[in-house]
JSON list of C-alpha atoms in Angstrom, two decimals:
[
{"chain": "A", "resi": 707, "resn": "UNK", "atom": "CA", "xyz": [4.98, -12.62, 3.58]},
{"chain": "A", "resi": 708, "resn": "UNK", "atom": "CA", "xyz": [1.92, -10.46, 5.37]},
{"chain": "A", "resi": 709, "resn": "UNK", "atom": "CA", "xyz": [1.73, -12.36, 9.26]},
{"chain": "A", "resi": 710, "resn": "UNK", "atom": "CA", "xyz": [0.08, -9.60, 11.46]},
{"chain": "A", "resi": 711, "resn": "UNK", "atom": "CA", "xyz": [-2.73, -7.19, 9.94]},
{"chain": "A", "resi": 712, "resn": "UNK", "atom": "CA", "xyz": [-4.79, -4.55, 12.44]},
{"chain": "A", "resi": 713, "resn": "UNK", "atom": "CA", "xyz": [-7.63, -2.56, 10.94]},
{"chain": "A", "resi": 714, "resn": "UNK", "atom": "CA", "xyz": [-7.46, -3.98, 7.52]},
{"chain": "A", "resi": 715, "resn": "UNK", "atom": "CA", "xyz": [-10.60, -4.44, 6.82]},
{"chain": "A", "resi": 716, "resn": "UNK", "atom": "CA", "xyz": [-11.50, -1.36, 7.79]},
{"chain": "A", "resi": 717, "resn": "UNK", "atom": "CA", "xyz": [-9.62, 0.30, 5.78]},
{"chain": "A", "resi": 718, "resn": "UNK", "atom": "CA", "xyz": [-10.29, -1.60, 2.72]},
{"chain": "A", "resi": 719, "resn": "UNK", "atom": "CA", "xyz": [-13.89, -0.93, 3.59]},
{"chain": "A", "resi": 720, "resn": "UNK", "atom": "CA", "xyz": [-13.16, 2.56, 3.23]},
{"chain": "A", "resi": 721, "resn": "UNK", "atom": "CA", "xyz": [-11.57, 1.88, 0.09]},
{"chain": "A", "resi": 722, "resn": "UNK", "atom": "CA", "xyz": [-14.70, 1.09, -1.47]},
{"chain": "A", "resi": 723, "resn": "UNK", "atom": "CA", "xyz": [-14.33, -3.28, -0.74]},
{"chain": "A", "resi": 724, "resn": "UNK", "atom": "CA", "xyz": [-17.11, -4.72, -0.54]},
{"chain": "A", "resi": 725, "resn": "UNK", "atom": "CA", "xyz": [-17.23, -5.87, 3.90]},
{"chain": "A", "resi": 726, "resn": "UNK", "atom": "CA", "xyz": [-17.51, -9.37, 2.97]},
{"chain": "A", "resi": 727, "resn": "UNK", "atom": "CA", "xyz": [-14.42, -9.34, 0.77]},
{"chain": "A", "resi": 728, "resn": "UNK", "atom": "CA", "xyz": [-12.42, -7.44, 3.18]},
{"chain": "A", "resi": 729, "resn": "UNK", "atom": "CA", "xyz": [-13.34, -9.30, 5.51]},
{"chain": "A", "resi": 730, "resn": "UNK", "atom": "CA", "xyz": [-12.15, -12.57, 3.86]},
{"chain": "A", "resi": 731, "resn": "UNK", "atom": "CA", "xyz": [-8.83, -10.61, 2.68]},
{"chain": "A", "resi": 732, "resn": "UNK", "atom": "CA", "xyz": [-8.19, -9.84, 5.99]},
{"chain": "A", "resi": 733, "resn": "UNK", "atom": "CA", "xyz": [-8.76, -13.11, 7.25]},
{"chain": "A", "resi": 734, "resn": "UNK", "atom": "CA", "xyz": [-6.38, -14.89, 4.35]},
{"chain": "A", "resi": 735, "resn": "UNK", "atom": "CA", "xyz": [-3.51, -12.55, 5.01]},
{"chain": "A", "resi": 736, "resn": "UNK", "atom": "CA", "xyz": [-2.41, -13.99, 1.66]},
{"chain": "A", "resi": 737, "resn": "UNK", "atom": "CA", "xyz": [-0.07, -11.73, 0.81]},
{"chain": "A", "resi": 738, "resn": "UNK", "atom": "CA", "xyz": [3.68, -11.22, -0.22]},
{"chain": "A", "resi": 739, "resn": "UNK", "atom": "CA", "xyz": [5.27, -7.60, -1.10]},
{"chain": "A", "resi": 740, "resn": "UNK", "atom": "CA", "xyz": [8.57, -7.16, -3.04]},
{"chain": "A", "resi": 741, "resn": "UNK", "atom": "CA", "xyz": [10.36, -3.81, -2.38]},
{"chain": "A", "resi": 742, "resn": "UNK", "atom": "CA", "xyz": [13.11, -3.23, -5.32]},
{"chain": "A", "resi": 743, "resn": "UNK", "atom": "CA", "xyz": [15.32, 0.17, -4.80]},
{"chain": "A", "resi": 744, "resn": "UNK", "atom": "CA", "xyz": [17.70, 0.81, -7.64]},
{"chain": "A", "resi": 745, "resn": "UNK", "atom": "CA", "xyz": [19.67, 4.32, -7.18]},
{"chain": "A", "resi": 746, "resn": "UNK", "atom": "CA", "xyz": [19.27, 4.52, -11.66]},
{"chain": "A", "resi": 747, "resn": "UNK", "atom": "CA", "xyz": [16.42, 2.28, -12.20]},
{"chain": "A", "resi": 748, "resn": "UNK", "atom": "CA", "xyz": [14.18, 3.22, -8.76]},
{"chain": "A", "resi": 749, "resn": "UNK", "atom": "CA", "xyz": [11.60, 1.71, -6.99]},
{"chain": "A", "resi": 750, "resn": "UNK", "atom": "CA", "xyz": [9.56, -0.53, -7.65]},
{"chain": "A", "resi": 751, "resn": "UNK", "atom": "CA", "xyz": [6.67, -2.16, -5.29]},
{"chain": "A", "resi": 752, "resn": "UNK", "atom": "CA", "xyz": [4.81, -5.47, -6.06]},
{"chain": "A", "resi": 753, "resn": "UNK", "atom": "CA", "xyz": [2.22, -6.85, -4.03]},
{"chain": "A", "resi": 754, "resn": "UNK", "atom": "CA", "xyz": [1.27, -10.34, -4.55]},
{"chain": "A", "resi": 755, "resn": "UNK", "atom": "CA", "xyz": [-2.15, -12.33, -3.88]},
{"chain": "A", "resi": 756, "resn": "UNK", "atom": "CA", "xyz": [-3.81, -14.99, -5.01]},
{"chain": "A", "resi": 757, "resn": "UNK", "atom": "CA", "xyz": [-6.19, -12.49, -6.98]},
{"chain": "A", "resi": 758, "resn": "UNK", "atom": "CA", "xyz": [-3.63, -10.04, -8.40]},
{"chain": "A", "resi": 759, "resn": "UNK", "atom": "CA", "xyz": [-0.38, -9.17, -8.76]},
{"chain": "A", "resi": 760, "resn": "UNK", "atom": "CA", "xyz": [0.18, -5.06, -8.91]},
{"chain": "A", "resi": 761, "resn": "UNK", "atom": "CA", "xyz": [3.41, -2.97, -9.54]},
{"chain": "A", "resi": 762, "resn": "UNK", "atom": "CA", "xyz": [4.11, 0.90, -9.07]},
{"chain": "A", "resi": 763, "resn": "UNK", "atom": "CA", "xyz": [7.22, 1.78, -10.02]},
{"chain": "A", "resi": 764, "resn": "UNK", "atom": "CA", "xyz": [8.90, 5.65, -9.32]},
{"chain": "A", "resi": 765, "resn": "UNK", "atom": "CA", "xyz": [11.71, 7.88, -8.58]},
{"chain": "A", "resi": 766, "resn": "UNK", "atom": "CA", "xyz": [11.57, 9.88, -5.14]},
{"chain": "A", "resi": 767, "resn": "UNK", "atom": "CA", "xyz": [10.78, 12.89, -4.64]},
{"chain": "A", "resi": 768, "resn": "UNK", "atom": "CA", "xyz": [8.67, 12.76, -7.87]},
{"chain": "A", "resi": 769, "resn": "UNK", "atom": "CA", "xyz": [5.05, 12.92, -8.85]},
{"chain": "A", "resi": 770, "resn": "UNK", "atom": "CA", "xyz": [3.39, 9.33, -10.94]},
{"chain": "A", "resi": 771, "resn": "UNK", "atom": "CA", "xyz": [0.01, 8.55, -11.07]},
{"chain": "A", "resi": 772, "resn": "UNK", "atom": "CA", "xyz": [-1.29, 4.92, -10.51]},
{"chain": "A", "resi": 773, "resn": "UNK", "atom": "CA", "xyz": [-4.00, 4.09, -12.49]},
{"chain": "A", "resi": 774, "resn": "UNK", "atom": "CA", "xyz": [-7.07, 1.49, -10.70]},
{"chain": "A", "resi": 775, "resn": "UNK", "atom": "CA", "xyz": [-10.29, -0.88, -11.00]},
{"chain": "A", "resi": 776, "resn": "UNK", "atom": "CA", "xyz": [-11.95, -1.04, -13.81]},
{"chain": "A", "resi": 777, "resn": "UNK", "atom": "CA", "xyz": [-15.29, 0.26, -14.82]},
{"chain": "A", "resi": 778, "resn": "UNK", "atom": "CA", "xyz": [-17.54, 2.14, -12.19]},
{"chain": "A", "resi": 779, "resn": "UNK", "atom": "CA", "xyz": [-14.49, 1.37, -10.02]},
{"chain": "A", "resi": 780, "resn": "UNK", "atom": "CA", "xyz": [-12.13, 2.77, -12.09]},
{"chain": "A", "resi": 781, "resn": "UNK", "atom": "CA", "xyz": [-9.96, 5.82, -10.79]},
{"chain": "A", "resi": 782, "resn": "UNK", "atom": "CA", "xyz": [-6.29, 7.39, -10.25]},
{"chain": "A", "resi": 783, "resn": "UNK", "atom": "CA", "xyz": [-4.14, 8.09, -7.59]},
{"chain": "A", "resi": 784, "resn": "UNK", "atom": "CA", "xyz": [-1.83, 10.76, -7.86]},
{"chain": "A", "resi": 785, "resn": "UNK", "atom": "CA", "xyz": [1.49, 9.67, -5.58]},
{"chain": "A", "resi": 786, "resn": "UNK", "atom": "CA", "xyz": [4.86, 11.55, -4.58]},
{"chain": "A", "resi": 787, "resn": "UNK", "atom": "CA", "xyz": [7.22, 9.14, -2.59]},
{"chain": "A", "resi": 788, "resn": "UNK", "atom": "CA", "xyz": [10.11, 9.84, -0.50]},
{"chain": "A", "resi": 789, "resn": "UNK", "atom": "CA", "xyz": [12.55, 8.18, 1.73]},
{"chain": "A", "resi": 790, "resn": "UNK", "atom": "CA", "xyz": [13.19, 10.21, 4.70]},
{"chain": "A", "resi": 791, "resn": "UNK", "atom": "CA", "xyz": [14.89, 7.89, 6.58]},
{"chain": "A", "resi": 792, "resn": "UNK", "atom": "CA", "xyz": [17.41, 5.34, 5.13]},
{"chain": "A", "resi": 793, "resn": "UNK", "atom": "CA", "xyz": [14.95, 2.31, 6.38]},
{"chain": "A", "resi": 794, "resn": "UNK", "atom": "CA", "xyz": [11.38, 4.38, 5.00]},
{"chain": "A", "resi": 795, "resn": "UNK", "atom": "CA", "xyz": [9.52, 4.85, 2.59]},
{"chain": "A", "resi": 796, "resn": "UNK", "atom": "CA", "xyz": [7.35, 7.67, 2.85]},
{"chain": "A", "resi": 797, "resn": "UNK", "atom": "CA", "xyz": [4.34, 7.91, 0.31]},
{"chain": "A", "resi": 798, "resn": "UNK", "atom": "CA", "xyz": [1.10, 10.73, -0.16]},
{"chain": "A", "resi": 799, "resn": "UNK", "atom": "CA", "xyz": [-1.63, 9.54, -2.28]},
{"chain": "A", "resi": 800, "resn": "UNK", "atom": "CA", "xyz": [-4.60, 12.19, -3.25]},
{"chain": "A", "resi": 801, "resn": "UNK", "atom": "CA", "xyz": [-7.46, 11.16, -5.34]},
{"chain": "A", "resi": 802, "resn": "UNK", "atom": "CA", "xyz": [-8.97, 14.48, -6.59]},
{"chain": "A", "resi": 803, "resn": "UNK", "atom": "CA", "xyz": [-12.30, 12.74, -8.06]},
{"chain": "A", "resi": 804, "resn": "UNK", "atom": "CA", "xyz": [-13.22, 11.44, -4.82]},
{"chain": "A", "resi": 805, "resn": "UNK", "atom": "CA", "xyz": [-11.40, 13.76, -2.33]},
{"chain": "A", "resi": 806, "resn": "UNK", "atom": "CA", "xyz": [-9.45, 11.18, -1.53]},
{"chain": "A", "resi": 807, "resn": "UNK", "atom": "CA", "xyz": [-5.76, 11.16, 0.63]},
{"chain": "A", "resi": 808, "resn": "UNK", "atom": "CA", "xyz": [-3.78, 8.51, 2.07]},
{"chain": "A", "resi": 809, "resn": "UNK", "atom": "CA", "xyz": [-0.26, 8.67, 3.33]},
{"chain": "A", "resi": 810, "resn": "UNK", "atom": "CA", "xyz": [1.43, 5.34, 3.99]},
{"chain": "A", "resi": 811, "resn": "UNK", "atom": "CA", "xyz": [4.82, 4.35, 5.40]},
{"chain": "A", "resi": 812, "resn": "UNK", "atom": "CA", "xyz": [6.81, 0.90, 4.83]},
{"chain": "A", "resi": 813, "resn": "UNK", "atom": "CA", "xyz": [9.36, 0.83, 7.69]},
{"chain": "A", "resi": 814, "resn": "UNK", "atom": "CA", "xyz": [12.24, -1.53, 7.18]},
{"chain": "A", "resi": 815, "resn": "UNK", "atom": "CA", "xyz": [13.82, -3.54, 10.33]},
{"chain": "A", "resi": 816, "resn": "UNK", "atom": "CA", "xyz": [15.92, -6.40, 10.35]},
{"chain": "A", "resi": 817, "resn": "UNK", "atom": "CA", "xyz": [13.37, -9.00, 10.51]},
{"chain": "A", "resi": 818, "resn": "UNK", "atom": "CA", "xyz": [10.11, -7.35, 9.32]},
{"chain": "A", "resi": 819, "resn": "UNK", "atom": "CA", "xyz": [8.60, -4.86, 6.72]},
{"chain": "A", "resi": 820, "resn": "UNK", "atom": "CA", "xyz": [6.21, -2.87, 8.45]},
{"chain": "A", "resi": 821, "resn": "UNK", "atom": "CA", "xyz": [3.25, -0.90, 6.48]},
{"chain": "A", "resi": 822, "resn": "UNK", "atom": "CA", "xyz": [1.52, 1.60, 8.34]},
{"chain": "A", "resi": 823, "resn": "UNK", "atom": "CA", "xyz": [-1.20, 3.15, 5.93]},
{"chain": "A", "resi": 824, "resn": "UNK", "atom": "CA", "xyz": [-3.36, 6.44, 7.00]},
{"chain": "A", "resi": 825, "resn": "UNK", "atom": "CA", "xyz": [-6.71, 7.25, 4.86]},
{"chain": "A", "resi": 826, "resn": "UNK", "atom": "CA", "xyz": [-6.57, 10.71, 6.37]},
{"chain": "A", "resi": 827, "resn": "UNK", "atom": "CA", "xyz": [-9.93, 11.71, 4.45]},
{"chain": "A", "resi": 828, "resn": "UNK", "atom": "CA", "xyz": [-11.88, 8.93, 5.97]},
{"chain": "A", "resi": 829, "resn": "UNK", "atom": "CA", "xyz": [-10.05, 8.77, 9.39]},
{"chain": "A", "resi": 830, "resn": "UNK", "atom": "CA", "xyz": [-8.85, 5.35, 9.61]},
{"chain": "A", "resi": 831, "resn": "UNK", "atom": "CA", "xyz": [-5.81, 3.69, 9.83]},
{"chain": "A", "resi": 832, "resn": "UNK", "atom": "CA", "xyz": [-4.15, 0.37, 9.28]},
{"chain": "A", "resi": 833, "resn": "UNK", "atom": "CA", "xyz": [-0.65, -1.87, 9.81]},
{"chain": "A", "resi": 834, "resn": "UNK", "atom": "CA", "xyz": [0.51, -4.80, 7.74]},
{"chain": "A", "resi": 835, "resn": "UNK", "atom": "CA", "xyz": [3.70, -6.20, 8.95]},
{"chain": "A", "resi": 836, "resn": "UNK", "atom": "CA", "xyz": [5.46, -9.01, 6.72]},
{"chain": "A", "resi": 837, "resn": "UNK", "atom": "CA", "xyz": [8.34, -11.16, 7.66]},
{"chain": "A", "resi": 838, "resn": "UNK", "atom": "CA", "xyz": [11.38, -12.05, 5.17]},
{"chain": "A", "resi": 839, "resn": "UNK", "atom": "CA", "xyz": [11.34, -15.10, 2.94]}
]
């Protein structure tokens, strides 16, 4: 469950969101994230809010694109995820259509998941930490 944002809307700004609805996601921090790692099956991440519920699912160490929005919004992210660390998860994502790259780490610890995001081609930065249920 998402307690702690910094920079989110920001960063969501940069992602195109309109500043009044990042603001108001921000604000909400209505948000829960499933992490599911399978050594045959893989990973799969699932982010939960009260507006959508989104899935990306991949091996490490291998290339999957993510498709997004819809219409004039539409686009896809091209992602290669690794786990360099027993307790991260280390992801690049590059959007060639709109020059677009973002590298983003979920760090595990005992009591928290911690998501620090970089959107390195619009210099800004973010952190999402969630707590267990």
């Amino acid at each position: 469950q998402l307690v702690l944002t910094q920079n989110y809307a920001n960063y969501l700004q940069a992602l195109e969101i309109p500043k009044v609805a990042a603001t108001q996601i921000e604000r909400l921090k209505s948000e829960n994230i499933s992490i599911i790692q399978d050594e045959l099956e893989g990973t799969t991440i699932t982010t939960f809010t009260p507006w959508i519920k989104k899935s990306i699912s991949f091996q490490f160490n291998e290339n999957f694109n993510v498709e997004y929005g819809e219409n004039e919004t539409k686009g896809v992210l091209n992602y290669s995820c690794s786990r360099p660390k027993s307790n991260i998860i280390h992801c690049n994502s590059i959007n060639l259509k709109k020059a677009w790259r973002i590298m983003f780490d979920y760090i595990f610890t005992e009591s928290h998941l911690i998501n620090k995001s970089y959107f390195l081609s619009k210099n800004v930065g973010m952190t999402k930490k969630y707590r267990r249920l």
